Amino acid sequence: MDINSKMDLIGSTPPRPARIRQDKSEIIVRWAGYIFISLFAISCLLPFLLILGTSFTSESAVKQHGFNIWPHEFSTFAYQIVFENPKLIIGSYLVTMGITVVGTIVGLFIVAMTGYALQRPDFSYRNRISFFIYFTTLFSGGLVPFYLLITQYLELKDNYLAVLLPGLLTPFLIIMMKSFVRSIPHAITESAKIDGAGDFTIFLRLILPMSTPALATIGLFIALGYWNEWYHAMLFLSPDMDYRPLQLFLYNVVTSADFIRNSAASSNVAMSDVPLETMKMATAVVATGPVILFYPFVQRYFIKGITVGAVKG
Amino acid sequence: MCCPAVIFFCIFAYLPMPGLYLAFVKYNYTDGIFGSPFVGWDNFKFLIMTGDLWRLTFNTVAYNLAFILLGNIAQITVAILLNEIRKKWFKKVSQTLMFLPYFISAVLVGLLAYNILSYDYGLLNGVLGALGMDPVKAYSEPHLWPFIIIITYLWQTTGYGSIIYFAAIMGLDTEIVEAAEIDGANAFQRIVHIVIPWLKPTFIILLLFSLGGILKGNFGLFFNLVGANNTALYASTDIIETYVFRSLMTNFNFSMGSAVSLYQSIFGFVVVLTANWIVKKVSPENSLF
């Protein structure tokens, strides 16, 4: 069975013969399935509801009753303060979106190009270059030399490029692209060549249009990586920067009460009345919301991706 | 067409490698990496003497083993149970929900855990209080953290990881199942004698692949769950990555950080080669190289 027909089966009930008899074990297993899966699925949702509920609770109710899914005292105060100075949060959104869009487009293009070239049977260095790329997952210089490289040699400290560049390519995605493109018959490349098309024409006009499912999957992987990126941002962007990527902004809010107070400084609230706990939750909701709303629609591409990724390239 | 990628990996992966020389010097800022005085193996001797290296290795390897084994068991269980369920809408909804944790950032995972574990306001202590039990000071009890970290890991990855096993079960020939049922196999026997053996090769391959990364930590998870400076928990939560990060960002001990990195890379490399050698023996077509 090839990947695509296998994929169509996921999430649908496999064809099963009519039951010969429904014995007890059948019923037990099925009920165990319903109960266990339900419990686990609910436990996956619960923490999110806890954040959402708390973000709509008044700070005093949180101090009294703790975090709760259902607000004891409904309040939108935390959101008011978060949006009191909308420049900060909008700035963070724009930075994250900019990095995500640029990184995904550039990264996707390079990954596609590399993946395509590496599976061309008439490319004589393909094995050597494949190993050159794969080797980086086996052995690395580690964090300290990497940090010195970015900050001292490339001088990218406090530059959004320090967040953008390191996330562009990963060997895993290149291997994934390679195995996708391999399913396109080489004869197509050959015949286009005979018709006088150059390598780039073949890539742009034939290979790219034919690998849209692959591009969608890999693009989503890259985009999700950038949207959730906080690590390089934390390493290379100092807290004095006006606009931090969204997740770093959230990290600062979560870990530092001073940061929350500073953010809320422009609002007309006494410093002691700044709702520390509920503001963390409100910021988390604002920073995560779009991804959560978006994700049921893109989930099936990730399913496709992980299944193909599991097939060795 | 490979040029951009080759240049990329040259700069961001190969260029830092000579920097591992840091592990053999006593780094000072003014002299730079290659001007600092050479001290040979002293950094490593220090790491061994203080016991840091042993603690880091133990924590990293033990957590990863737990992640790999429990993770795969949870994924297989979910995949098998999901396969037993007939209602299509239930499958769709539950899969969507189980996928959810995978889509969020490590920062948010840390905050979710805080929501539950916080001493003053956390849900856990709320529930314990309602049951008349003593509250738990999770953030200062190191012995609780292996559980917290492993549960969080399973929570985040099980739904996503079960996809591979689910896809594998889809490939199972229904005729075999049918034949077994005609011969009188009940549901348990069907699962134990047909489905699980069918998944064994997938399990072994995934196991061997993940063994290669056994010295690589899940930095985001540990860092965001534990927090940057919670020294009380280091005994049970410090892994190689968090140590290296600290030596860079808080202690400014660049040489020690590099020494641990070098140890990690070389030890990890040997483990990958071993794992690959075993894969070659078990199923040659799945080996990495």
PDB file of N, CA and C in Angstrom, chain A residues 123-185:
ATOM      1  N   PHE A 123      22.830  12.878  -9.906  1.00  0.00           N
ATOM      2  CA  PHE A 123      23.647  13.841  -9.166  1.00  0.00           C
ATOM      3  C   PHE A 123      24.706  13.069  -8.408  1.00  0.00           C
ATOM      4  N   SER A 124      25.946  13.198  -8.859  1.00  0.00           N
ATOM      5  CA  SER A 124      26.933  12.221  -8.389  1.00  0.00           C
ATOM      6  C   SER A 124      27.382  12.446  -6.947  1.00  0.00           C
ATOM      7  N   TYR A 125      27.243  13.677  -6.400  1.00  0.00           N
ATOM      8  CA  TYR A 125      27.698  13.899  -5.024  1.00  0.00           C
ATOM      9  C   TYR A 125      26.591  13.681  -4.004  1.00  0.00           C
ATOM     10  N   ARG A 126      25.445  13.108  -4.464  1.00  0.00           N
ATOM     11  CA  ARG A 126      24.288  13.116  -3.563  1.00  0.00           C
ATOM     12  C   ARG A 126      24.546  12.378  -2.253  1.00  0.00           C
ATOM     13  N   ASN A 127      25.266  11.255  -2.315  1.00  0.00           N
ATOM     14  CA  ASN A 127      25.493  10.523  -1.069  1.00  0.00           C
ATOM     15  C   ASN A 127      26.409  11.274  -0.119  1.00  0.00           C
ATOM     16  N   ARG A 128      27.442  11.887  -0.725  1.00  0.00           N
ATOM     17  CA  ARG A 128      28.381  12.615   0.111  1.00  0.00           C
ATOM     18  C   ARG A 128      27.700  13.811   0.794  1.00  0.00           C
ATOM     19  N   ILE A 129      26.883  14.546   0.022  1.00  0.00           N
ATOM     20  CA  ILE A 129      26.217  15.708   0.607  1.00  0.00           C
ATOM     21  C   ILE A 129      25.148  15.273   1.605  1.00  0.00           C
ATOM     22  N   SER A 130      24.452  14.189   1.296  1.00  0.00           N
ATOM     23  CA  SER A 130      23.466  13.672   2.259  1.00  0.00           C
ATOM     24  C   SER A 130      24.137  13.384   3.595  1.00  0.00           C
ATOM     25  N   PHE A 131      25.288  12.741   3.526  1.00  0.00           N
ATOM     26  CA  PHE A 131      25.971  12.412   4.767  1.00  0.00           C
ATOM     27  C   PHE A 131      26.472  13.664   5.476  1.00  0.00           C
ATOM     28  N   PHE A 132      26.952  14.613   4.675  1.00  0.00           N
ATOM     29  CA  PHE A 132      27.413  15.895   5.209  1.00  0.00           C
ATOM     30  C   PHE A 132      26.296  16.559   6.027  1.00  0.00           C
ATOM     31  N   ILE A 133      25.077  16.480   5.514  1.00  0.00           N
ATOM     32  CA  ILE A 133      23.945  17.077   6.222  1.00  0.00           C
ATOM     33  C   ILE A 133      23.527  16.215   7.405  1.00  0.00           C
ATOM     34  N   TYR A 134      23.470  14.917   7.171  1.00  0.00           N
ATOM     35  CA  TYR A 134      23.008  14.025   8.241  1.00  0.00           C
ATOM     36  C   TYR A 134      23.968  14.018   9.432  1.00  0.00           C
ATOM     37  N   PHE A 135      25.247  14.156   9.130  1.00  0.00           N
ATOM     38  CA  PHE A 135      26.264  14.093  10.182  1.00  0.00           C
ATOM     39  C   PHE A 135      26.024  15.137  11.280  1.00  0.00           C
ATOM     40  N   THR A 136      25.407  16.269  10.907  1.00  0.00           N
ATOM     41  CA  THR A 136      25.194  17.328  11.894  1.00  0.00           C
ATOM     42  C   THR A 136      24.234  16.899  13.000  1.00  0.00           C
ATOM     43  N   THR A 137      23.432  15.861  12.738  1.00  0.00           N
ATOM     44  CA  THR A 137      22.562  15.383  13.821  1.00  0.00           C
ATOM     45  C   THR A 137      23.329  14.460  14.764  1.00  0.00           C
ATOM     46  N   LEU A 138      24.468  13.943  14.295  1.00  0.00           N
ATOM     47  CA  LEU A 138      25.234  13.007  15.124  1.00  0.00           C
ATOM     48  C   LEU A 138      26.215  13.732  16.032  1.00  0.00           C
ATOM     49  N   PHE A 139      26.793  14.785  15.499  1.00  0.00           N
ATOM     50  CA  PHE A 139      27.896  15.417  16.204  1.00  0.00           C
ATOM     51  C   PHE A 139      27.748  16.923  16.070  1.00  0.00           C
ATOM     52  N   SER A 140      27.889  17.633  17.165  1.00  0.00           N
ATOM     53  CA  SER A 140      27.768  19.080  17.057  1.00  0.00           C
ATOM     54  C   SER A 140      28.757  19.767  17.987  1.00  0.00           C
ATOM     55  N   GLY A 141      28.981  21.034  17.719  1.00  0.00           N
ATOM     56  CA  GLY A 141      29.924  21.793  18.533  1.00  0.00           C
ATOM     57  C   GLY A 141      29.355  22.131  19.894  1.00  0.00           C
ATOM     58  N   GLY A 142      28.053  22.002  20.034  1.00  0.00           N
ATOM     59  CA  GLY A 142      27.448  22.320  21.315  1.00  0.00           C
ATOM     60  C   GLY A 142      27.051  23.778  21.420  1.00  0.00           C
ATOM     61  N   LEU A 143      26.418  24.086  22.526  1.00  0.00           N
ATOM     62  CA  LEU A 143      25.796  25.392  22.692  1.00  0.00           C
ATOM     63  C   LEU A 143      26.811  26.538  22.793  1.00  0.00           C
ATOM     64  N   VAL A 144      27.906  26.317  23.549  1.00  0.00           N
ATOM     65  CA  VAL A 144      28.809  27.439  23.818  1.00  0.00           C
ATOM     66  C   VAL A 144      29.472  27.975  22.545  1.00  0.00           C
ATOM     67  N   PRO A 145      30.107  27.121  21.729  1.00  0.00           N
ATOM     68  CA  PRO A 145      30.674  27.645  20.483  1.00  0.00           C
ATOM     69  C   PRO A 145      29.606  28.247  19.562  1.00  0.00           C
ATOM     70  N   PHE A 146      28.422  27.641  19.545  1.00  0.00           N
ATOM     71  CA  PHE A 146      27.329  28.168  18.732  1.00  0.00           C
ATOM     72  C   PHE A 146      26.955  29.578  19.189  1.00  0.00           C
ATOM     73  N   TYR A 147      26.884  29.743  20.489  1.00  0.00           N
ATOM     74  CA  TYR A 147      26.548  31.051  21.057  1.00  0.00           C
ATOM     75  C   TYR A 147      27.610  32.086  20.690  1.00  0.00           C
ATOM     76  N   LEU A 148      28.884  31.679  20.825  1.00  0.00           N
ATOM     77  CA  LEU A 148      29.962  32.612  20.492  1.00  0.00           C
ATOM     78  C   LEU A 148      29.945  32.957  19.013  1.00  0.00           C
ATOM     79  N   LEU A 149      29.643  31.960  18.180  1.00  0.00           N
ATOM     80  CA  LEU A 149      29.572  32.198  16.739  1.00  0.00           C
ATOM     81  C   LEU A 149      28.536  33.272  16.425  1.00  0.00           C
ATOM     82  N   ILE A 150      27.340  33.106  16.974  1.00  0.00           N
ATOM     83  CA  ILE A 150      26.250  34.043  16.663  1.00  0.00           C
ATOM     84  C   ILE A 150      26.549  35.423  17.228  1.00  0.00           C
ATOM     85  N   THR A 151      27.020  35.465  18.483  1.00  0.00           N
ATOM     86  CA  THR A 151      27.148  36.770  19.116  1.00  0.00           C
ATOM     87  C   THR A 151      28.445  37.490  18.735  1.00  0.00           C
ATOM     88  N   GLN A 152      29.559  36.739  18.616  1.00  0.00           N
ATOM     89  CA  GLN A 152      30.829  37.432  18.422  1.00  0.00           C
ATOM     90  C   GLN A 152      31.306  37.446  16.984  1.00  0.00           C
ATOM     91  N   TYR A 153      31.053  36.355  16.249  1.00  0.00           N
ATOM     92  CA  TYR A 153      31.586  36.310  14.889  1.00  0.00           C
ATOM     93  C   TYR A 153      30.565  36.824  13.877  1.00  0.00           C
ATOM     94  N   LEU A 154      29.293  36.431  14.042  1.00  0.00           N
ATOM     95  CA  LEU A 154      28.274  36.942  13.115  1.00  0.00           C
ATOM     96  C   LEU A 154      27.653  38.236  13.628  1.00  0.00           C
ATOM     97  N   GLU A 155      27.914  38.550  14.876  1.00  0.00           N
ATOM     98  CA  GLU A 155      27.412  39.783  15.512  1.00  0.00           C
ATOM     99  C   GLU A 155      25.915  39.972  15.330  1.00  0.00           C
ATOM    100  N   LEU A 156      25.182  38.935  15.705  1.00  0.00           N
ATOM    101  CA  LEU A 156      23.735  38.995  15.522  1.00  0.00           C
ATOM    102  C   LEU A 156      22.983  39.173  16.836  1.00  0.00           C
ATOM    103  N   LYS A 157      23.688  39.540  17.908  1.00  0.00           N
ATOM    104  CA  LYS A 157      22.973  39.713  19.164  1.00  0.00           C
ATOM    105  C   LYS A 157      21.952  40.839  19.019  1.00  0.00           C
ATOM    106  N   ASP A 158      20.769  40.624  19.599  1.00  0.00           N
ATOM    107  CA  ASP A 158      19.674  41.588  19.503  1.00  0.00           C
ATOM    108  C   ASP A 158      19.244  41.852  18.068  1.00  0.00           C
ATOM    109  N   ASN A 159      19.433  40.852  17.225  1.00  0.00           N
ATOM    110  CA  ASN A 159      19.014  40.972  15.837  1.00  0.00           C
ATOM    111  C   ASN A 159      18.038  39.819  15.579  1.00  0.00           C
ATOM    112  N   TYR A 160      16.905  40.130  14.970  1.00  0.00           N
ATOM    113  CA  TYR A 160      15.921  39.058  14.738  1.00  0.00           C
ATOM    114  C   TYR A 160      16.473  37.954  13.849  1.00  0.00           C
ATOM    115  N   LEU A 161      17.520  38.270  13.093  1.00  0.00           N
ATOM    116  CA  LEU A 161      18.129  37.240  12.250  1.00  0.00           C
ATOM    117  C   LEU A 161      18.662  36.073  13.086  1.00  0.00           C
ATOM    118  N   ALA A 162      19.078  36.359  14.318  1.00  0.00           N
ATOM    119  CA  ALA A 162      19.597  35.301  15.186  1.00  0.00           C
ATOM    120  C   ALA A 162      18.511  34.289  15.521  1.00  0.00           C
ATOM    121  N   VAL A 163      17.252  34.709  15.463  1.00  0.00           N
ATOM    122  CA  VAL A 163      16.144  33.779  15.686  1.00  0.00           C
ATOM    123  C   VAL A 163      15.755  33.117  14.376  1.00  0.00           C
ATOM    124  N   LEU A 164      15.823  33.907  13.305  1.00  0.00           N
ATOM    125  CA  LEU A 164      15.364  33.436  12.000  1.00  0.00           C
ATOM    126  C   LEU A 164      16.302  32.395  11.393  1.00  0.00           C
ATOM    127  N   LEU A 165      17.594  32.710  11.366  1.00  0.00           N
ATOM    128  CA  LEU A 165      18.528  31.889  10.595  1.00  0.00           C
ATOM    129  C   LEU A 165      18.694  30.451  11.111  1.00  0.00           C
ATOM    130  N   PRO A 166      18.957  30.247  12.418  1.00  0.00           N
ATOM    131  CA  PRO A 166      19.250  28.866  12.835  1.00  0.00           C
ATOM    132  C   PRO A 166      18.089  27.898  12.616  1.00  0.00           C
ATOM    133  N   GLY A 167      16.858  28.418  12.486  1.00  0.00           N
ATOM    134  CA  GLY A 167      15.721  27.510  12.349  1.00  0.00           C
ATOM    135  C   GLY A 167      15.352  27.189  10.918  1.00  0.00           C
ATOM    136  N   LEU A 168      16.090  27.732   9.948  1.00  0.00           N
ATOM    137  CA  LEU A 168      15.694  27.578   8.548  1.00  0.00           C
ATOM    138  C   LEU A 168      15.625  26.127   8.086  1.00  0.00           C
ATOM    139  N   LEU A 169      16.680  25.373   8.358  1.00  0.00           N
ATOM    140  CA  LEU A 169      16.767  24.015   7.831  1.00  0.00           C
ATOM    141  C   LEU A 169      16.994  23.023   8.958  1.00  0.00           C
ATOM    142  N   THR A 170      16.360  21.855   8.835  1.00  0.00           N
ATOM    143  CA  THR A 170      16.752  20.757   9.714  1.00  0.00           C
ATOM    144  C   THR A 170      16.945  19.525   8.835  1.00  0.00           C
ATOM    145  N   PRO A 171      17.925  18.710   9.162  1.00  0.00           N
ATOM    146  CA  PRO A 171      18.182  17.522   8.358  1.00  0.00           C
ATOM    147  C   PRO A 171      16.931  16.656   8.209  1.00  0.00           C
ATOM    148  N   PHE A 172      16.144  16.564   9.293  1.00  0.00           N
ATOM    149  CA  PHE A 172      14.944  15.731   9.263  1.00  0.00           C
ATOM    150  C   PHE A 172      14.005  16.141   8.137  1.00  0.00           C
ATOM    151  N   LEU A 173      13.779  17.452   7.989  1.00  0.00           N
ATOM    152  CA  LEU A 173      12.846  17.929   6.959  1.00  0.00           C
ATOM    153  C   LEU A 173      13.405  17.705   5.560  1.00  0.00           C
ATOM    154  N   ILE A 174      14.717  17.821   5.420  1.00  0.00           N
ATOM    155  CA  ILE A 174      15.324  17.569   4.109  1.00  0.00           C
ATOM    156  C   ILE A 174      15.146  16.103   3.726  1.00  0.00           C
ATOM    157  N   ILE A 175      15.361  15.216   4.704  1.00  0.00           N
ATOM    158  CA  ILE A 175      15.181  13.784   4.434  1.00  0.00           C
ATOM    159  C   ILE A 175      13.727  13.494   4.078  1.00  0.00           C
ATOM    160  N   MET A 176      12.805  14.168   4.786  1.00  0.00           N
ATOM    161  CA  MET A 176      11.382  13.982   4.518  1.00  0.00           C
ATOM    162  C   MET A 176      11.060  14.410   3.086  1.00  0.00           C
ATOM    163  N   MET A 177      11.575  15.557   2.690  1.00  0.00           N
ATOM    164  CA  MET A 177      11.338  16.072   1.334  1.00  0.00           C
ATOM    165  C   MET A 177      11.896  15.100   0.305  1.00  0.00           C
ATOM    166  N   LYS A 178      13.084  14.592   0.614  1.00  0.00           N
ATOM    167  CA  LYS A 178      13.732  13.660  -0.296  1.00  0.00           C
ATOM    168  C   LYS A 178      12.843  12.453  -0.568  1.00  0.00           C
ATOM    169  N   SER A 179      12.258  11.899   0.510  1.00  0.00           N
ATOM    170  CA  SER A 179      11.467  10.687   0.280  1.00  0.00           C
ATOM    171  C   SER A 179      10.132  11.003  -0.407  1.00  0.00           C
ATOM    172  N   PHE A 180       9.626  12.221  -0.195  1.00  0.00           N
ATOM    173  CA  PHE A 180       8.424  12.618  -0.929  1.00  0.00           C
ATOM    174  C   PHE A 180       8.711  12.686  -2.429  1.00  0.00           C
ATOM    175  N   VAL A 181       9.773  13.436  -2.764  1.00  0.00           N
ATOM    176  CA  VAL A 181      10.051  13.697  -4.177  1.00  0.00           C
ATOM    177  C   VAL A 181      10.415  12.413  -4.909  1.00  0.00           C
ATOM    178  N   ARG A 182      10.957  11.465  -4.170  1.00  0.00           N
ATOM    179  CA  ARG A 182      11.381  10.230  -4.802  1.00  0.00           C
ATOM    180  C   ARG A 182      10.209   9.507  -5.474  1.00  0.00           C
ATOM    181  N   SER A 183       8.986   9.762  -4.966  1.00  0.00           N
ATOM    182  CA  SER A 183       7.823   9.082  -5.550  1.00  0.00           C
ATOM    183  C   SER A 183       7.447   9.678  -6.905  1.00  0.00           C
ATOM    184  N   ILE A 184       8.027  10.836  -7.265  1.00  0.00           N
ATOM    185  CA  ILE A 184       7.784  11.389  -8.605  1.00  0.00           C
ATOM    186  C   ILE A 184       8.747  10.693  -9.568  1.00  0.00           C
ATOM    187  N   PRO A 185       8.210  10.082 -10.624  1.00  0.00           N
ATOM    188  CA  PRO A 185       9.086   9.292 -11.506  1.00  0.00           C
ATOM    189  C   PRO A 185      10.193  10.143 -12.119  1.00  0.00           C
TER     190      PRO A 185
END
